Coordinates of C-alpha atoms and ligand atoms in Angstrom, one line a residue:
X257 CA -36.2 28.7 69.3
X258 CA -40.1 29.2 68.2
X259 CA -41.8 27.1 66.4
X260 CA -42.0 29.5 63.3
X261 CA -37.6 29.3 63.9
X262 CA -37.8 26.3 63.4
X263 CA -40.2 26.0 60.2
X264 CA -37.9 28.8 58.9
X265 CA -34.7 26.8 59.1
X266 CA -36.3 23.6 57.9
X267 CA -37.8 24.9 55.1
X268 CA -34.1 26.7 54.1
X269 CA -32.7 23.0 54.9
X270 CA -34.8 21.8 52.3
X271 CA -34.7 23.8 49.9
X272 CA -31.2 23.9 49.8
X273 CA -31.0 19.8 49.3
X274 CA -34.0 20.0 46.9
X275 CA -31.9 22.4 44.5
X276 CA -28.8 20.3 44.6
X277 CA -30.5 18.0 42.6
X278 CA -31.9 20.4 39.6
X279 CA -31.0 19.3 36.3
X280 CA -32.9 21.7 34.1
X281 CA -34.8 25.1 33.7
X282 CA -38.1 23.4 35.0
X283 CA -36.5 22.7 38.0
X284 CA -35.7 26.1 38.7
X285 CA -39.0 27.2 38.5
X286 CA -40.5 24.8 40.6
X287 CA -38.3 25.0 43.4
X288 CA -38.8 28.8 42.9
X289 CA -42.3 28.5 42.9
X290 CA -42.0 26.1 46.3
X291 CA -39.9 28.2 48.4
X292 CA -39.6 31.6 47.8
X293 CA -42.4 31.9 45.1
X294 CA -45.7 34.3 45.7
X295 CA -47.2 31.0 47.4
X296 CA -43.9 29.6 48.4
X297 CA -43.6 28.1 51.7
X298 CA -41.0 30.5 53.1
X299 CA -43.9 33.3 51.6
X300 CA -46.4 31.8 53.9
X301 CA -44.5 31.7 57.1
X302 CA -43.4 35.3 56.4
X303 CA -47.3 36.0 57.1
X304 CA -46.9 33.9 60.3
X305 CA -45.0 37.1 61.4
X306 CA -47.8 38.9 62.5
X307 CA -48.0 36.6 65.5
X308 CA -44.7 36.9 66.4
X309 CA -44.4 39.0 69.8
X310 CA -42.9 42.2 69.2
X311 CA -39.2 42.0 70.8
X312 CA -39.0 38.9 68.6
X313 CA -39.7 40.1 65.2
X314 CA -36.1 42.1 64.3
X315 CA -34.5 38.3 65.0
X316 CA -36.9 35.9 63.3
X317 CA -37.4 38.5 60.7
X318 CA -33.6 38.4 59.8
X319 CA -33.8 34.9 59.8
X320 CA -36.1 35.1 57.2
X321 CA -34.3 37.2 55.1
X322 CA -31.0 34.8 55.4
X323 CA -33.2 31.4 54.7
X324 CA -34.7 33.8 51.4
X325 CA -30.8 34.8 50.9
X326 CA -29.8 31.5 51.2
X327 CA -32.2 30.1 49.1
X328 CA -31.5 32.4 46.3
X329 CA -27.8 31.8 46.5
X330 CA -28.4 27.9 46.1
X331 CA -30.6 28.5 43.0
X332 CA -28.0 30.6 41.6
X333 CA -25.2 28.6 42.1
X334 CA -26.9 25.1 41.0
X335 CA -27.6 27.4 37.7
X336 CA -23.8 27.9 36.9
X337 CA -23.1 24.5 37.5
X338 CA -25.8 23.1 35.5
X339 CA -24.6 25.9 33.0
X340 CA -20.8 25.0 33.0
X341 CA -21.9 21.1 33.0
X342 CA -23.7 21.9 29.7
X343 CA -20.7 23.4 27.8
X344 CA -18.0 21.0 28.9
X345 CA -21.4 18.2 27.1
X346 CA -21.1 20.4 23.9
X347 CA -17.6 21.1 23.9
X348 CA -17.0 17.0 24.0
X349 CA -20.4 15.8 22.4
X350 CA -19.4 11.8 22.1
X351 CA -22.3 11.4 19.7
X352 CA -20.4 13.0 17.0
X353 CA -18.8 10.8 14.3
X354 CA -14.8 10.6 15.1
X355 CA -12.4 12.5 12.9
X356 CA -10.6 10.6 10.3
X357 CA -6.9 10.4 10.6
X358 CA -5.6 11.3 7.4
X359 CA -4.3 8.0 6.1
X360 CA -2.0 7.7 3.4
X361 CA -1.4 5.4 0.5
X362 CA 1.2 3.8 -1.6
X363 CA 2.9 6.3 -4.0
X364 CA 1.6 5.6 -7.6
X365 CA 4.9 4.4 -8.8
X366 CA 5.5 2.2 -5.4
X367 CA 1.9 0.8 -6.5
X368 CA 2.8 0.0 -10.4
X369 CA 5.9 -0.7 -9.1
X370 CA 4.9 -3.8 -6.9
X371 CA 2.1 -5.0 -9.2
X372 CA 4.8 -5.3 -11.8
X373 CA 6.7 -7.4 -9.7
X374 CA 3.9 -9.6 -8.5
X375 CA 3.2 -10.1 -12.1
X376 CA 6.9 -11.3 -13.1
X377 CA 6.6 -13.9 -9.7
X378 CA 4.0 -15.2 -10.6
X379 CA 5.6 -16.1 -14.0
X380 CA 9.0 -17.7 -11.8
X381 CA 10.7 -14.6 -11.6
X382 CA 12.9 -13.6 -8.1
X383 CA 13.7 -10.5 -6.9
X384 CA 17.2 -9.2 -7.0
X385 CA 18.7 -6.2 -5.6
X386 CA 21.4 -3.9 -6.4
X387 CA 22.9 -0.7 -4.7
X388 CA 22.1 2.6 -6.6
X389 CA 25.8 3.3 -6.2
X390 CA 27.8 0.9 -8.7
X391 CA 31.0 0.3 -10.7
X392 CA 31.3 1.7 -14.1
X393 CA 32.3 -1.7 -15.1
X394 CA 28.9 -3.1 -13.6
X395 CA 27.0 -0.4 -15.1
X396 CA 28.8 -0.2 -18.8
X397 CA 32.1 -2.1 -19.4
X398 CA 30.4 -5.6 -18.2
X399 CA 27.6 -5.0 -20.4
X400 CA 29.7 -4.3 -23.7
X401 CA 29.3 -0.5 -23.9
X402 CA 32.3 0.5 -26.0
X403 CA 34.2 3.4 -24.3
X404 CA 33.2 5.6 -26.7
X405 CA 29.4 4.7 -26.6
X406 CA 27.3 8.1 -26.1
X407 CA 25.7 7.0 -22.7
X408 CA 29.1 6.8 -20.8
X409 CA 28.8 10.9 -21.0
X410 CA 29.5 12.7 -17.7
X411 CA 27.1 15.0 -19.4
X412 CA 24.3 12.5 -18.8
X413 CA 25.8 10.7 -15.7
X414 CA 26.2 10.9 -11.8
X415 CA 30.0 10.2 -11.5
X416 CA 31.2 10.6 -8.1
X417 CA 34.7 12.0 -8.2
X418 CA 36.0 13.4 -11.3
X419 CA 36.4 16.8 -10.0
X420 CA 39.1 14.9 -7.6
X421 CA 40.9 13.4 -10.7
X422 CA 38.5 9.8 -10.8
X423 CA 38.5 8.5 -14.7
X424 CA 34.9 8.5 -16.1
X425 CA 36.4 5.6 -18.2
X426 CA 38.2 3.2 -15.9
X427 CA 35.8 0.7 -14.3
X428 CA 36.2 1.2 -10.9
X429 CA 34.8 4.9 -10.8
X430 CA 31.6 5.3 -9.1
X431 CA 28.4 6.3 -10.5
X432 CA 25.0 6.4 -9.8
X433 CA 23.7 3.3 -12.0
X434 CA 22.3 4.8 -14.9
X435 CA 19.8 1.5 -15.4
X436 CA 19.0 -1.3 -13.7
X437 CA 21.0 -3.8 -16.0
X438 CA 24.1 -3.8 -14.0
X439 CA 22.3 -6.5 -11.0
X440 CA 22.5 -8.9 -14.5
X441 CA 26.1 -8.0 -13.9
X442 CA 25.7 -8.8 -10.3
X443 CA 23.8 -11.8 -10.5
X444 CA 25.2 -13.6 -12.8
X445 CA 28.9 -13.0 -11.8
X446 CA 27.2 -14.7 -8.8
X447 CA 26.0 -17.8 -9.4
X448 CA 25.7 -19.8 -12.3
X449 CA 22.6 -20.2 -14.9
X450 CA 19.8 -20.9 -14.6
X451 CA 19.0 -17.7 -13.8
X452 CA 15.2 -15.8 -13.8
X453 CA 15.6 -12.5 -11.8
X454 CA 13.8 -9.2 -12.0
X455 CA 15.5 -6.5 -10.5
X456 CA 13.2 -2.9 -9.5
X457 CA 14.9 -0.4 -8.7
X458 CA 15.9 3.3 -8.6
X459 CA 18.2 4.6 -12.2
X460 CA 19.9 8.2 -12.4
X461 CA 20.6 10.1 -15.7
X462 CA 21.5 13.9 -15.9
X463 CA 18.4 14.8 -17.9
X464 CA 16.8 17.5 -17.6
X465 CA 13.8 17.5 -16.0
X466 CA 10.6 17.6 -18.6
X467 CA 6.8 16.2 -18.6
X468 CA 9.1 12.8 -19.7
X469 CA 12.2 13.0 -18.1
X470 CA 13.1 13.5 -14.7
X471 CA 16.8 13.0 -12.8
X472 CA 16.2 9.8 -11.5
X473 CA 13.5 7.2 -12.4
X474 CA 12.5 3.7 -11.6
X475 CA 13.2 0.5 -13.8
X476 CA 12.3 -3.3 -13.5
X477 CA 14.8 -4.9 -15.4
X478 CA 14.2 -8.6 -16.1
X479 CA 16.4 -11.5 -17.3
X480 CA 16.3 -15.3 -18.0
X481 CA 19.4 -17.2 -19.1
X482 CA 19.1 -20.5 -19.7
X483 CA 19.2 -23.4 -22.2
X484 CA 17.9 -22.4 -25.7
X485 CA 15.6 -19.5 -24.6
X486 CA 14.5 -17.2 -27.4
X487 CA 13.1 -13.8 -28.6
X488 CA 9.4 -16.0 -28.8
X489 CA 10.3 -16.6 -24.7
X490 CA 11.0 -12.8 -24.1
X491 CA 7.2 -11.7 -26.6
X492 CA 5.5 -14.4 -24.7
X493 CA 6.7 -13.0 -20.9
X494 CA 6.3 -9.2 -22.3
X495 CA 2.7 -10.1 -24.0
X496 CA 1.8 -12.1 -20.8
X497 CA 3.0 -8.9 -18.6
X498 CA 1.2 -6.4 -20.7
X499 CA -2.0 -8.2 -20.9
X500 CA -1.9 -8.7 -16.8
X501 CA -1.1 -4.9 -16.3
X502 CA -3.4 -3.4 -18.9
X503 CA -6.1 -5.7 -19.5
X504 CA -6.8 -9.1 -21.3
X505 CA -6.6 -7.4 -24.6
X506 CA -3.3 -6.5 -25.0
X507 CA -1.1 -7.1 -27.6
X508 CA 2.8 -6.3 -28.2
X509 CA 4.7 -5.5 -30.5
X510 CA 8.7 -5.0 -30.8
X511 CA 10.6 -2.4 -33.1
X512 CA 14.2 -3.1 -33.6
X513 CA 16.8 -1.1 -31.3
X514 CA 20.1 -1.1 -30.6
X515 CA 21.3 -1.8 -26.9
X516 CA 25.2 -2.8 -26.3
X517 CA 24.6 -5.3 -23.9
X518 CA 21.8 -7.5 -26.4
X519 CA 21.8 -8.7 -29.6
X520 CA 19.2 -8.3 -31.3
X521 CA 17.5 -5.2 -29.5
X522 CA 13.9 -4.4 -29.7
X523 CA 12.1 -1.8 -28.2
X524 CA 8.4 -3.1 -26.7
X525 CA 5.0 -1.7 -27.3
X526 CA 2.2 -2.8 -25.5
X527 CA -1.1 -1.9 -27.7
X528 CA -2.9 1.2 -26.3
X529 CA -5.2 0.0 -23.3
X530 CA -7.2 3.7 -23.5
X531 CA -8.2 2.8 -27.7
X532 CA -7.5 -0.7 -28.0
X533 CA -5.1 0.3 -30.9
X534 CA -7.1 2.5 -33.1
X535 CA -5.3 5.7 -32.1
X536 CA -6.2 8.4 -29.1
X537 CA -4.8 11.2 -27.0
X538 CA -2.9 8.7 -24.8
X539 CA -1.0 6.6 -27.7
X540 CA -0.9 10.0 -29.7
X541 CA -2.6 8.4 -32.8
X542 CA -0.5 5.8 -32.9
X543 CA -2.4 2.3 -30.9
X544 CA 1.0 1.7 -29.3
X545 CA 2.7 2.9 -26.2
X546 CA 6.4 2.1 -25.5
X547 CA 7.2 -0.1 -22.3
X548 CA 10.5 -0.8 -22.4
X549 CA 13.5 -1.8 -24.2
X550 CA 14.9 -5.3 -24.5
X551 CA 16.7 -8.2 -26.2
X552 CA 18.8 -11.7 -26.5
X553 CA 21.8 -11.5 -24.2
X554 CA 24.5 -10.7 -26.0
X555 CA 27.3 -13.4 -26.3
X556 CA 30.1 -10.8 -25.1
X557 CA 28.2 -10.1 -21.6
X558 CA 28.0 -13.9 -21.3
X559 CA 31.9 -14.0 -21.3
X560 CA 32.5 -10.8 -18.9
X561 CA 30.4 -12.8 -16.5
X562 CA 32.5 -16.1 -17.5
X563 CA 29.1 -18.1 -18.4
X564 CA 29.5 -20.1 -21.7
X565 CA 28.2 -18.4 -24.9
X566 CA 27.6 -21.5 -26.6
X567 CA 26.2 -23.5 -23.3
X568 CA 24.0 -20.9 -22.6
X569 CA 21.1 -18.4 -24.0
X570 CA 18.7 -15.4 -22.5
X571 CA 17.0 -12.5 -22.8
X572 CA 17.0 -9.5 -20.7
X573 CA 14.7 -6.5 -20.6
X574 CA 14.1 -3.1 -18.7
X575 CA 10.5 -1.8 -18.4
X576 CA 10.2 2.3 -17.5
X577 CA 8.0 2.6 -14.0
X578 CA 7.2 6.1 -14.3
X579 CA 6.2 5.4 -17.9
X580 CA 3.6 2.0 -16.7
X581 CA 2.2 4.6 -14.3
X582 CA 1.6 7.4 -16.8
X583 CA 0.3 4.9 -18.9
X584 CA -1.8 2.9 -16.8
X585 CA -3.3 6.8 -14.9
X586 CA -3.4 8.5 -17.8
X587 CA -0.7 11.2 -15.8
X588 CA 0.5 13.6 -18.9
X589 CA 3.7 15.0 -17.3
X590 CA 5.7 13.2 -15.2
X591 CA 6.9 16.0 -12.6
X592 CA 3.3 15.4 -11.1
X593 CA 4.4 12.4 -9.8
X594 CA 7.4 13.7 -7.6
X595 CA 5.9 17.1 -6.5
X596 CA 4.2 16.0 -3.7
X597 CA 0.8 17.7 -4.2
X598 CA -1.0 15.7 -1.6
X599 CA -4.3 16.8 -4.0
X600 CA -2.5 14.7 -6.7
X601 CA -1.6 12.0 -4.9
X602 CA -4.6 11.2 -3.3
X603 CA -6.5 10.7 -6.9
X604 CA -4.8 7.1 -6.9
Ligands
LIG236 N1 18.9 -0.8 -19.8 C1 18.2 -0.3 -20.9 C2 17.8 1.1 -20.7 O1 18.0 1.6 -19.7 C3 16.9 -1.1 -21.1 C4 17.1 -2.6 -21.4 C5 17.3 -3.5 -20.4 C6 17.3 -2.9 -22.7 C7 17.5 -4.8 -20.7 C8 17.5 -4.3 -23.0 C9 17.6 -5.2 -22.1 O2 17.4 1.8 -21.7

């Protein structure tokens, strides 16, 4: 091989290791430049040619043109890779912030729901449970509903059965629990007094469905039996729950009712949190919104649950969930709450 041979093939050999190692488009122009450029290095052996005896030149000549080839290939090649090596970068750029899984929250009646019960803990109260599914005698006949009292109505219950021949009446029949005051029921035919429970929990009535009513709702019902307690106990815990959930400035107030199982009845209002009593959209004009209805135990529940009458005394009372978080999110219809617009939702 002649010298100029093997200046051609050196100068290929480095070339081709040189380009392996170009990272940008200033590379490429160097190494263009260096080898196969106007001044390139390959350019100026080609002009060694001239001294290149005659029967020589067709071979070193077309060595020339595959180290050029060659060369050119590299540069080519190095370019895609560089180019492919940039798209995966912005394809996967790890400078970007990371996406935010879409985390949810408590539900706005899960969230009134257990700040109501922290509030009654605090205050003594336990937690009892009860099984939506219950007795009619748990659910009415225990807590002195008369037969012929207007919210035994298959109309406005979930009776399981009746189209197979099951009473509406007799006192095992199932229903869905139309409030929360059967676990007094439960509870009490359970142990004996003292007792300080709240119950929350799921309630079904056949209503239909309006910006106040829906199928099924939540209630925390509440009751304390004990020793000389009084309708001052029940304002006190009701004033002290009020004032926790809507603010230090809450008042209550109670409006005679009429519940089977208490004696007397009140309904509660807790003072409008939105006016501070002076009448707005919220309280419609009136400074009060209802929370709940409640009472002194009556005697005759006492006795289905074989406690003493004259031993013992309590109060009981059942708050509205859906109507706290209304209240306390100024929600106008109450559908909102169990449609499942994530757009909703996500405003609490
Ligand atoms: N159970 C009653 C209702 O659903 C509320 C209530 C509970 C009233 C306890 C008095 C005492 O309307």
């Amino acid at each position: 091989m002649t010298e100029l041979e093997q200046l051609i093939l050196k100068t290929q050999e480095q070339a081709l290791a040189e380009i392996q190692e170009i990272q940008d488009e200033q590379g490429f122009e160097s190494a263009k430049a260096k080898f196969i450029g106007r001044k390139g290095a390959l350019t100026a052996l080609m002009s060694q040619m001239g001294s290149v005896p005659n029967q020589d030149k067709p071979a070193v000549g077309k060595m020339m043109n595959a180290a050029k080839q060659a060369i050119q290939k590299a540069l080519d090649e190095q370019a895609l890779k560089i180019k492919e090596q940039k798209e995966v970068q912005d394809a996967l750029d790890l400078s970007l912030p990371g996406r935010k899984p879409k985390v949810g929250h408590k539900h706005p009646v899960s969230h009134v729901m257990d700040a109501a019960v922290a509030i009654f803990r605090r205050m003594g109260f336990i937690v009892a449970d009860g099984p939506d599914i219950d007795t009619v005698w748990n659910n009415f006949d225990a807590l002195n509903a008369p037969l012929d009292h207007p919210s035994r109505s298959p109309e406005d219950n979930f009776y399981f059965n009746l189209e197979r021949g099951d009473d509406y009446l007799d006192r095992n029949t199932l229903l869905l629990r139309s409030q929360t005051s059967d676990v007094q029921i439960r509870t009490m035919m359970a142990q004996k007094p003292p007792v300080r429970i709240i119950c929350p929990g799921r309630c079904y009535r056949r209503d239909t469905p309006d910006a106040t009513h829906g199928m099924s709702f939540h209630q925390i019902e509440g009751l304390y039996v004990d020793k000389d307690v009084s309708l001052a106990d029940l304002k006190g815990v009701l004033a002290t729950f009020a004032r926790e959930m809507f603010g230090d400035k809450t008042k209550i107030r109670f409006r005679p009712h009429h519940f089977p199982f208490t004696e007397p009845s009140v309904e509660a209002d807790a003072s409008c949190f939105i006016c501070g009593g002076e009448g707005c959209r919220i309280c419609k004009g009136s400074g009060w919104l209802e929370i709940g209805g409640a009472g002194i135990v009556n005697p005759a529940v006492f006795e289905n649950v074989g406690y003493d009458p004259e031993e013992v005394s309590g109060f009981a009372f059942g708050l509205g969930i859906e109507r706290l978080a209304m209240i306390r999110y100024s929600i106008n219809d109450l559908r909102l709450l169990y449609d499942n617009d994530i757009r909703f939702l996500h405003q609490f």
